[in-house]
CSV table of C-alpha atoms in Angstrom, one decimal:
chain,number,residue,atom,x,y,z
A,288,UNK,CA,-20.8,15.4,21.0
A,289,UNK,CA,-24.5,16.0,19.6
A,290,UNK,CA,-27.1,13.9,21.7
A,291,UNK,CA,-28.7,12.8,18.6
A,292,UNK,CA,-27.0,9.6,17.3
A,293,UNK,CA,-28.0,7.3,14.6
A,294,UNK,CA,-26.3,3.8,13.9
A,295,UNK,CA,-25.4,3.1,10.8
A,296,UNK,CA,-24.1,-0.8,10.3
A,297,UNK,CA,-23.5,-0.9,14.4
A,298,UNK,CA,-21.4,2.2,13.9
A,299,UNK,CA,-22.7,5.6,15.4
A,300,UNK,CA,-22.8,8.3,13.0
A,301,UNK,CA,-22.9,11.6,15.3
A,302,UNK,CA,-20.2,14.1,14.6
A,303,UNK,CA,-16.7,14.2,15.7
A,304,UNK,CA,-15.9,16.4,18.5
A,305,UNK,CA,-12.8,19.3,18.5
A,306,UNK,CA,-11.2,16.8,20.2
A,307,UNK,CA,-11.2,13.8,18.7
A,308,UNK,CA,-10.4,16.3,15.6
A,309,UNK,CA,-6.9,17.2,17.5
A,310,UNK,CA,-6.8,13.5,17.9
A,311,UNK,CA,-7.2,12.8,14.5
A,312,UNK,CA,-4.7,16.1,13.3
A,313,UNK,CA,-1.7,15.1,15.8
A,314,UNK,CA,-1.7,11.3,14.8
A,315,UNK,CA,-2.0,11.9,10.8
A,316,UNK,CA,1.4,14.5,11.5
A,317,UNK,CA,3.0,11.7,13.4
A,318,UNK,CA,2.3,9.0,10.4
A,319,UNK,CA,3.8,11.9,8.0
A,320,UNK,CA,6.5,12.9,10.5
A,321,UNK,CA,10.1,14.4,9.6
A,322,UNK,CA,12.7,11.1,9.0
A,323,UNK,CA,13.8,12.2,12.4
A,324,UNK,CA,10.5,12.2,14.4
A,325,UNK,CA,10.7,8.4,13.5
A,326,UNK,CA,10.6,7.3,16.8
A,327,UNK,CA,7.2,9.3,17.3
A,328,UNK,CA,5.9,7.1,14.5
A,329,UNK,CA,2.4,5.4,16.0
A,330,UNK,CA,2.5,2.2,16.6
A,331,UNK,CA,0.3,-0.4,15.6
A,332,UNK,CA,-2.6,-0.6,18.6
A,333,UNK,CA,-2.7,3.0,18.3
A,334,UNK,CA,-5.0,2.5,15.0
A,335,UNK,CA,-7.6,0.5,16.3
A,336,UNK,CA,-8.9,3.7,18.2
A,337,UNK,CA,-8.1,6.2,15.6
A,338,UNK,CA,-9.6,4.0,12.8
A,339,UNK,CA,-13.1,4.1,15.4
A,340,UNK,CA,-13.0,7.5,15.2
A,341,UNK,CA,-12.6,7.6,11.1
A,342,UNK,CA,-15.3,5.4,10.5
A,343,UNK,CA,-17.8,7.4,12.7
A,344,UNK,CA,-16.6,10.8,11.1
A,345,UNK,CA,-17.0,8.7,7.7
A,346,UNK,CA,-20.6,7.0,8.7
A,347,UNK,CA,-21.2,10.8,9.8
A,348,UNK,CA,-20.9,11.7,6.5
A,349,UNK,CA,-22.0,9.4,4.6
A,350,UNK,CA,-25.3,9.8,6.2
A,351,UNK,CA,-25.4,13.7,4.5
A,352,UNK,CA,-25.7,12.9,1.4
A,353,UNK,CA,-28.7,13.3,-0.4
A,354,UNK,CA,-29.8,9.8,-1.7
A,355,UNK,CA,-29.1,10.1,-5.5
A,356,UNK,CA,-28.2,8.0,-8.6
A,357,UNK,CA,-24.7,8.8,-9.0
A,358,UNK,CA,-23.5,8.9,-13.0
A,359,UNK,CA,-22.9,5.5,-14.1
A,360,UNK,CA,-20.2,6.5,-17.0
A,361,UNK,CA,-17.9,9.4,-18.1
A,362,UNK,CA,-20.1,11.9,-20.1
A,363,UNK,CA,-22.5,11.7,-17.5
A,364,UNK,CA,-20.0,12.0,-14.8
A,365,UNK,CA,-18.5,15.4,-16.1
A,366,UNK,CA,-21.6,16.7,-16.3
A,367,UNK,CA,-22.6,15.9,-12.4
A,368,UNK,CA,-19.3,17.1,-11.3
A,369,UNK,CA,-19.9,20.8,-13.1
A,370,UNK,CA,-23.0,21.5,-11.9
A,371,UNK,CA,-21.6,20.7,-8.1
A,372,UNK,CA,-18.8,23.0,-9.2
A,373,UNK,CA,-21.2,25.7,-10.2
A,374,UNK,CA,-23.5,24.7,-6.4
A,375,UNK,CA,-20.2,25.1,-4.5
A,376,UNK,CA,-19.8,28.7,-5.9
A,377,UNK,CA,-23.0,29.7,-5.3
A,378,UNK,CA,-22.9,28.5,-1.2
A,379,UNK,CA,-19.7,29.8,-0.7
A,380,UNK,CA,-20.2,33.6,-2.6
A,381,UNK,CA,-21.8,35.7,0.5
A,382,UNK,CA,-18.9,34.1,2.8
A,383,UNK,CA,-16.2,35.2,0.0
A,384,UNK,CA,-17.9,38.5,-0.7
A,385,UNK,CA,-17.7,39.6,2.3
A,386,UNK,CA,-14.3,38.4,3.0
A,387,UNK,CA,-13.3,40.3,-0.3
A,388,UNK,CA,-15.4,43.7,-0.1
A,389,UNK,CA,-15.7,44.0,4.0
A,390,UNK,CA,-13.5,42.0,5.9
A,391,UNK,CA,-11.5,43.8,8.8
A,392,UNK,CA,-7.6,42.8,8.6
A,393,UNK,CA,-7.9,40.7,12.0
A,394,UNK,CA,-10.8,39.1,9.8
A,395,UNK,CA,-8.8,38.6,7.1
A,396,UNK,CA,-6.2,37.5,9.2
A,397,UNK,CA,-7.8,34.8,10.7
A,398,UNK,CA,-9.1,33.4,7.8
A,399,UNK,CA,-5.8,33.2,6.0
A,400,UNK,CA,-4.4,31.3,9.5
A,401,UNK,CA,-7.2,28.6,9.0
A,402,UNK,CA,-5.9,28.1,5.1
A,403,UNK,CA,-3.2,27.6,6.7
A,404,UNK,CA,-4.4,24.4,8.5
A,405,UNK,CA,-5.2,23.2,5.3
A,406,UNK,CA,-2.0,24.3,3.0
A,407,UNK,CA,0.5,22.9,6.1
A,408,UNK,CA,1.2,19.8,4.1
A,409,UNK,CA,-0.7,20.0,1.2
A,410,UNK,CA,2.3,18.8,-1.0
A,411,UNK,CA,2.5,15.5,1.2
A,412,UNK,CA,-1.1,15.3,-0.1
A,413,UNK,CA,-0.4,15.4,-3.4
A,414,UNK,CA,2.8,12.9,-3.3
A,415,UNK,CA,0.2,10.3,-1.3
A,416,UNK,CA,-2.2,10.9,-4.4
A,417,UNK,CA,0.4,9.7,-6.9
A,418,UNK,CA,1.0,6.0,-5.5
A,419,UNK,CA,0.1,3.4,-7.7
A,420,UNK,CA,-0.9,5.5,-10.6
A,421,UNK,CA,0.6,4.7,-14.1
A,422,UNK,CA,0.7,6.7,-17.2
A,423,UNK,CA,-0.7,10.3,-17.9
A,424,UNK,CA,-2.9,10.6,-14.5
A,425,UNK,CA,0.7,10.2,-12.6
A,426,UNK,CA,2.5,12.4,-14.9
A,427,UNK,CA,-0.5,15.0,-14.2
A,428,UNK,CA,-0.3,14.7,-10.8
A,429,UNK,CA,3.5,14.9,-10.7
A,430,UNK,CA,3.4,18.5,-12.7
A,431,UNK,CA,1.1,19.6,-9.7
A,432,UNK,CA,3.3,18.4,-7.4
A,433,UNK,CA,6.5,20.3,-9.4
A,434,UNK,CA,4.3,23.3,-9.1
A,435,UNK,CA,4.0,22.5,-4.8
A,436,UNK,CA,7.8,22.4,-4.9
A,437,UNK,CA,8.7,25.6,-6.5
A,438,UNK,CA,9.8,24.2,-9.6
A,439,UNK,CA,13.0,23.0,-7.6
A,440,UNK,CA,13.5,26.4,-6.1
A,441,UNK,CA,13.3,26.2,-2.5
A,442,UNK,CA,12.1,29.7,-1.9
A,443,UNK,CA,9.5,29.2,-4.2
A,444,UNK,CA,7.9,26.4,-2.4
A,445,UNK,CA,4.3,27.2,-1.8
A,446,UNK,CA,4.1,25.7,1.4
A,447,UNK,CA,7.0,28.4,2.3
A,448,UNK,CA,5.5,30.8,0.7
A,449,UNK,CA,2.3,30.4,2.7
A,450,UNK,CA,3.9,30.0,6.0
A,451,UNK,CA,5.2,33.2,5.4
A,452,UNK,CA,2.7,35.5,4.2
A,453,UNK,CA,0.9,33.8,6.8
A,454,UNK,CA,3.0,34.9,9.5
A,455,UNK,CA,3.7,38.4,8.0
A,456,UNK,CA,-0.3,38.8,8.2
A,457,UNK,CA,-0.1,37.8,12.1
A,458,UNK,CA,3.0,40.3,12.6
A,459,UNK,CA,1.0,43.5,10.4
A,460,UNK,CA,-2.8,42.5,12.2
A,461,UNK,CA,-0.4,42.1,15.6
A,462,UNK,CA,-2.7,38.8,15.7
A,463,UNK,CA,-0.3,36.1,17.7
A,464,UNK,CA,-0.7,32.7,16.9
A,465,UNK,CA,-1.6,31.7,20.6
A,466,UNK,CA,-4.5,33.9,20.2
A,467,UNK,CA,-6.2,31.8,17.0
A,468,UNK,CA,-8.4,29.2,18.4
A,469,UNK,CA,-8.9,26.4,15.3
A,470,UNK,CA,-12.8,25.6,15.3
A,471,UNK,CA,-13.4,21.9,14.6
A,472,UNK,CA,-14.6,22.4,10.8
A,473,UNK,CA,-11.3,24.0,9.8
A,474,UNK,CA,-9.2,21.0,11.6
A,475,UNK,CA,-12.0,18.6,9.4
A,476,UNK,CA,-10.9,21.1,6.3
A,477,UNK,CA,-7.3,19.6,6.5
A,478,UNK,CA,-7.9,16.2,8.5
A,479,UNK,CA,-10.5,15.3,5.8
A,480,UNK,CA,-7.3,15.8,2.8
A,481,UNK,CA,-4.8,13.3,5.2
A,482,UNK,CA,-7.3,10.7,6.4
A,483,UNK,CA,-8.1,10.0,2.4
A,484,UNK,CA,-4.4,10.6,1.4
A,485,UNK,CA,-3.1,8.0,4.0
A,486,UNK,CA,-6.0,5.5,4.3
A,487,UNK,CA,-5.6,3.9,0.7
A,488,UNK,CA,-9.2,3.0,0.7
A,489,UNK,CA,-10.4,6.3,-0.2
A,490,UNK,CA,-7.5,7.0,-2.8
A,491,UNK,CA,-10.8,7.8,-5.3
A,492,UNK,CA,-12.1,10.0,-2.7
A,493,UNK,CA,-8.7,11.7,-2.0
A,494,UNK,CA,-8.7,12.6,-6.2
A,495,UNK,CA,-12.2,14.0,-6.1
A,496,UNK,CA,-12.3,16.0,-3.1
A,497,UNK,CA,-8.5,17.5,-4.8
A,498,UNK,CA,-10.2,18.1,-7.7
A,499,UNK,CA,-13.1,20.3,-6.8
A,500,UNK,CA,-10.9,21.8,-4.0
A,501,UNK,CA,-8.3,22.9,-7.1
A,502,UNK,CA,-11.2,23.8,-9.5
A,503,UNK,CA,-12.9,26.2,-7.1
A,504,UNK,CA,-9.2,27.5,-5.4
A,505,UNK,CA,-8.9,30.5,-7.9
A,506,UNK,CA,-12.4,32.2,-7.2
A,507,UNK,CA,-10.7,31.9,-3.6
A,508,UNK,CA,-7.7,33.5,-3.9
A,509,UNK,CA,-9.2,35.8,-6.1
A,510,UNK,CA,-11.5,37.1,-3.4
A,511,UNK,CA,-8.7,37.0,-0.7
A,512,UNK,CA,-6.6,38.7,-3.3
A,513,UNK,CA,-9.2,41.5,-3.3
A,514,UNK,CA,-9.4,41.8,0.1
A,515,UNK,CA,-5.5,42.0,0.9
A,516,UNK,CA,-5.1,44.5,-2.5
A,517,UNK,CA,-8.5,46.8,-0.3
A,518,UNK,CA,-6.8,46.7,3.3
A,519,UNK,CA,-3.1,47.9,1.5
A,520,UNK,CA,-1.7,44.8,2.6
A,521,UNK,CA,2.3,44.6,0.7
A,522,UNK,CA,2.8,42.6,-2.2
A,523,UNK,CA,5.3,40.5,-1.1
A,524,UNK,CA,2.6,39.2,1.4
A,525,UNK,CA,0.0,38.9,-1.6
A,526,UNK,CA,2.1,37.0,-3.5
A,527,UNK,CA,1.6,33.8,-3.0
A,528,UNK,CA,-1.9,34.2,-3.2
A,529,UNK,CA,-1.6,36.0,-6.4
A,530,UNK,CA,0.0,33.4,-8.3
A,531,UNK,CA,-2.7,30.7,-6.9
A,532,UNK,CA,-5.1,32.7,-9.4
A,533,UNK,CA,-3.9,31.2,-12.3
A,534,UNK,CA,-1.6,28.0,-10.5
A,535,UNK,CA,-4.6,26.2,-9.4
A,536,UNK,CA,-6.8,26.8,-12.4
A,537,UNK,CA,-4.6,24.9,-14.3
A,538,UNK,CA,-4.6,22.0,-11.7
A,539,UNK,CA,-8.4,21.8,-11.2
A,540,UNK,CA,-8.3,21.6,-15.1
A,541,UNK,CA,-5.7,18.7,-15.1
A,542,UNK,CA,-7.4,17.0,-12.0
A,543,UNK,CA,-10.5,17.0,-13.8
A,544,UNK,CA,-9.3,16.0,-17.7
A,545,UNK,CA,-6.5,14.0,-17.2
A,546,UNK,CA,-7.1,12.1,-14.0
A,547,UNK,CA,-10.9,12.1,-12.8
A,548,UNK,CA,-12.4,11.6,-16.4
A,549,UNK,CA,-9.4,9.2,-17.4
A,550,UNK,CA,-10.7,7.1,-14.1
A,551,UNK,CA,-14.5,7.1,-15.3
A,552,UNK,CA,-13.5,6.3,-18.8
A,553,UNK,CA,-11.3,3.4,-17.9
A,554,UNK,CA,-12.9,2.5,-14.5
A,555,UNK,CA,-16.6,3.2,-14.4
A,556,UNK,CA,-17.3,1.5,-11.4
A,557,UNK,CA,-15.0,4.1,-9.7
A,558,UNK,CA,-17.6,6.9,-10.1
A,559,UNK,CA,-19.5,6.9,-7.0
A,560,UNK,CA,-16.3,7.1,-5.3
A,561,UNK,CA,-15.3,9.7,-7.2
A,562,UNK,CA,-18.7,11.3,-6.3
A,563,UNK,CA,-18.4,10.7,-2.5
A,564,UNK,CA,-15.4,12.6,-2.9
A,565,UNK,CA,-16.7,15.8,-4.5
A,566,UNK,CA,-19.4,15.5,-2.3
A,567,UNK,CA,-18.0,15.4,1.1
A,568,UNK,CA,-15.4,18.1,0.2
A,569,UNK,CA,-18.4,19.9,-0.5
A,570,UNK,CA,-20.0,19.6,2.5
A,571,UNK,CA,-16.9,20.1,4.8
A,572,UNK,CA,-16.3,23.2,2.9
A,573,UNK,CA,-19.3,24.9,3.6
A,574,UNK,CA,-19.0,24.3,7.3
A,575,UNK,CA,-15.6,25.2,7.5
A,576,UNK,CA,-16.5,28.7,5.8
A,577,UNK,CA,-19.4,29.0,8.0
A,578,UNK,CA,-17.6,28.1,11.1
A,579,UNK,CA,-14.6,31.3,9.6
A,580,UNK,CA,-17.4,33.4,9.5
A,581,UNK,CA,-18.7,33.0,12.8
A,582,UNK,CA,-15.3,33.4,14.5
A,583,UNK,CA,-14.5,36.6,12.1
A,584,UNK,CA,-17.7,37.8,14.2
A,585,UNK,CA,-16.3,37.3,17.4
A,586,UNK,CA,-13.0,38.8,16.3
A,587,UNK,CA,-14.9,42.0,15.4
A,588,UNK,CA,-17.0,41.9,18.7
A,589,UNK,CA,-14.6,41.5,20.8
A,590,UNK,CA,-12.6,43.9,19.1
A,591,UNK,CA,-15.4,46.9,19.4
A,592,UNK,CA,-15.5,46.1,22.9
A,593,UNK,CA,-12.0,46.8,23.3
A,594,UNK,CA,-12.7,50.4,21.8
């Protein structure tokens, strides 16, 4: 744990450990368990300590943000939201340059296992996001949620189709899952996506942090696209990648039109939340790219040593 603490409200606001991270990752797949895991379900005084560790990470991040005015009503709101958007790719482009234009295939490899800590149950995500919504916003979210489920077609489900191109990667980079060590930023990447999806205090967060994780998804792929397409990785591994190019440029699109501005128009004392959400995505983002990075490094060193 870093030695510099604040408090914030009596709460101390230094980051999370990898560990408390695991804590955080095991107990979120245990509230989301399979209907026969239901006896692994957490009980009651379990929460007290994991909601501890929630509000530190969430003081922790909270105390990140720049102090700013945050839009007080639509028009202004949309306008915010796309300059972040254009910040975001701007951070992120030397990390997904690289990836694209240099990456080795263990590189590549690892990166697309740590996606995978994220797209694991993304479409849980999505079904959390839809409670209590009415009208148009619901109907949005339910066509992304179609989309997660293959259209009906149970080969077609993306979290299937992840898992495995994921795994084909490991078997063609000989890269076995034992070996991938998850840095704490990429368990944040995914933990950050079930916390706000289960805790129904941060629903607004959950659909802000959704929608600039959607919007910016396509220059992602795109660039991981790239890279597989460069290292003569086989189609049928790209695919699901592939189709994310377009897939998720319609979702940011329908996030953004039909849910997040519909919120500010109706609501527009749910824009800071909003905000808070684009805003720690954001930041979690960036460390979790930066964190890849430095463990595609070791990969590679470790690999020329071998040599």
């Amino acid at each position: 744990m870093n030695s510099k603490k604040q408090l914030v409200k009596g709460i101390d606001v230094s980051d999370t450990t990898l560990e408390e991270q695991k804590t955080l990752n095991s107990f979120y797949l245990r509230e989301i368990g399979q209907p026969a895991d239901f006896r692994e379900s957490p009980d009651l005084s379990e929460y007290f300590f994991i909601e501890e560790i929630e509000d530190r990470w969430n003081a922790y991040e909270a105390s990140r943000l720049a102090m700013q005015d945050y839009p007080t009503n639509a028009e202004d709101f949309l306008s915010w939201y796309n300059k972040l958007h254009m910040a975001h790719r701007k951070i992120v482009a030397p990390f997904f340059t690289r990836l694209a234009e240099h990456s080795t295939l263990e590189e590549l490899t690892f990166y697309i296992a740590m996606e995978n800590e994220v797209d694991g149950r993304f479409d849980d995500v999505i079904s959390l996001a839809q409670l209590g919504m009415t009208g148009d916003m619901k109907l949005a979210l339910a066509e992304n949620y179609w989309d997660e489920m293959g259209m009906g077609s149970l080969e077609e489900m993306h979290t299937v189709l992840f898992t495995a191109s994921a795994e084909k990667l490991r078997g063609i980079a000989g890269l076995s899952s034992e070996k991938i060590q998850v840095p704490s930023a990429a368990l944040k990447n995914g933990n950050l996506l079930l916390m706000y999806a289960l805790r129904r205090k941060y629903h607004p967060r959950l659909l802000g942090t959704l929608a600039i994780l959607e919007h910016t998804a396509p220059y992602r792929f795109a660039k991981t696209v790239q890279a597989m397409r460069r290292l003569g990785i086989p189609e049928d591994v790209i695919y699901y990648h592939d189709m994310h190019i377009q897939v998720d440029a319609n979702h940011g699109k329908q996030l953004i039109e039909r849910v997040l501005m519909t919120l500010a128009k109706d609501n527009p004392d749910i824009i800071p939340e909003l905000c808070i959400g684009c805003l720690v995505r954001y930041n979690v983002a960036v460390d979790y790219y930066n964190s890849v990075e430095a463990e595609m490094d070791k990969i590679t060193l470790q690999k020329e040593k071998e040599y």
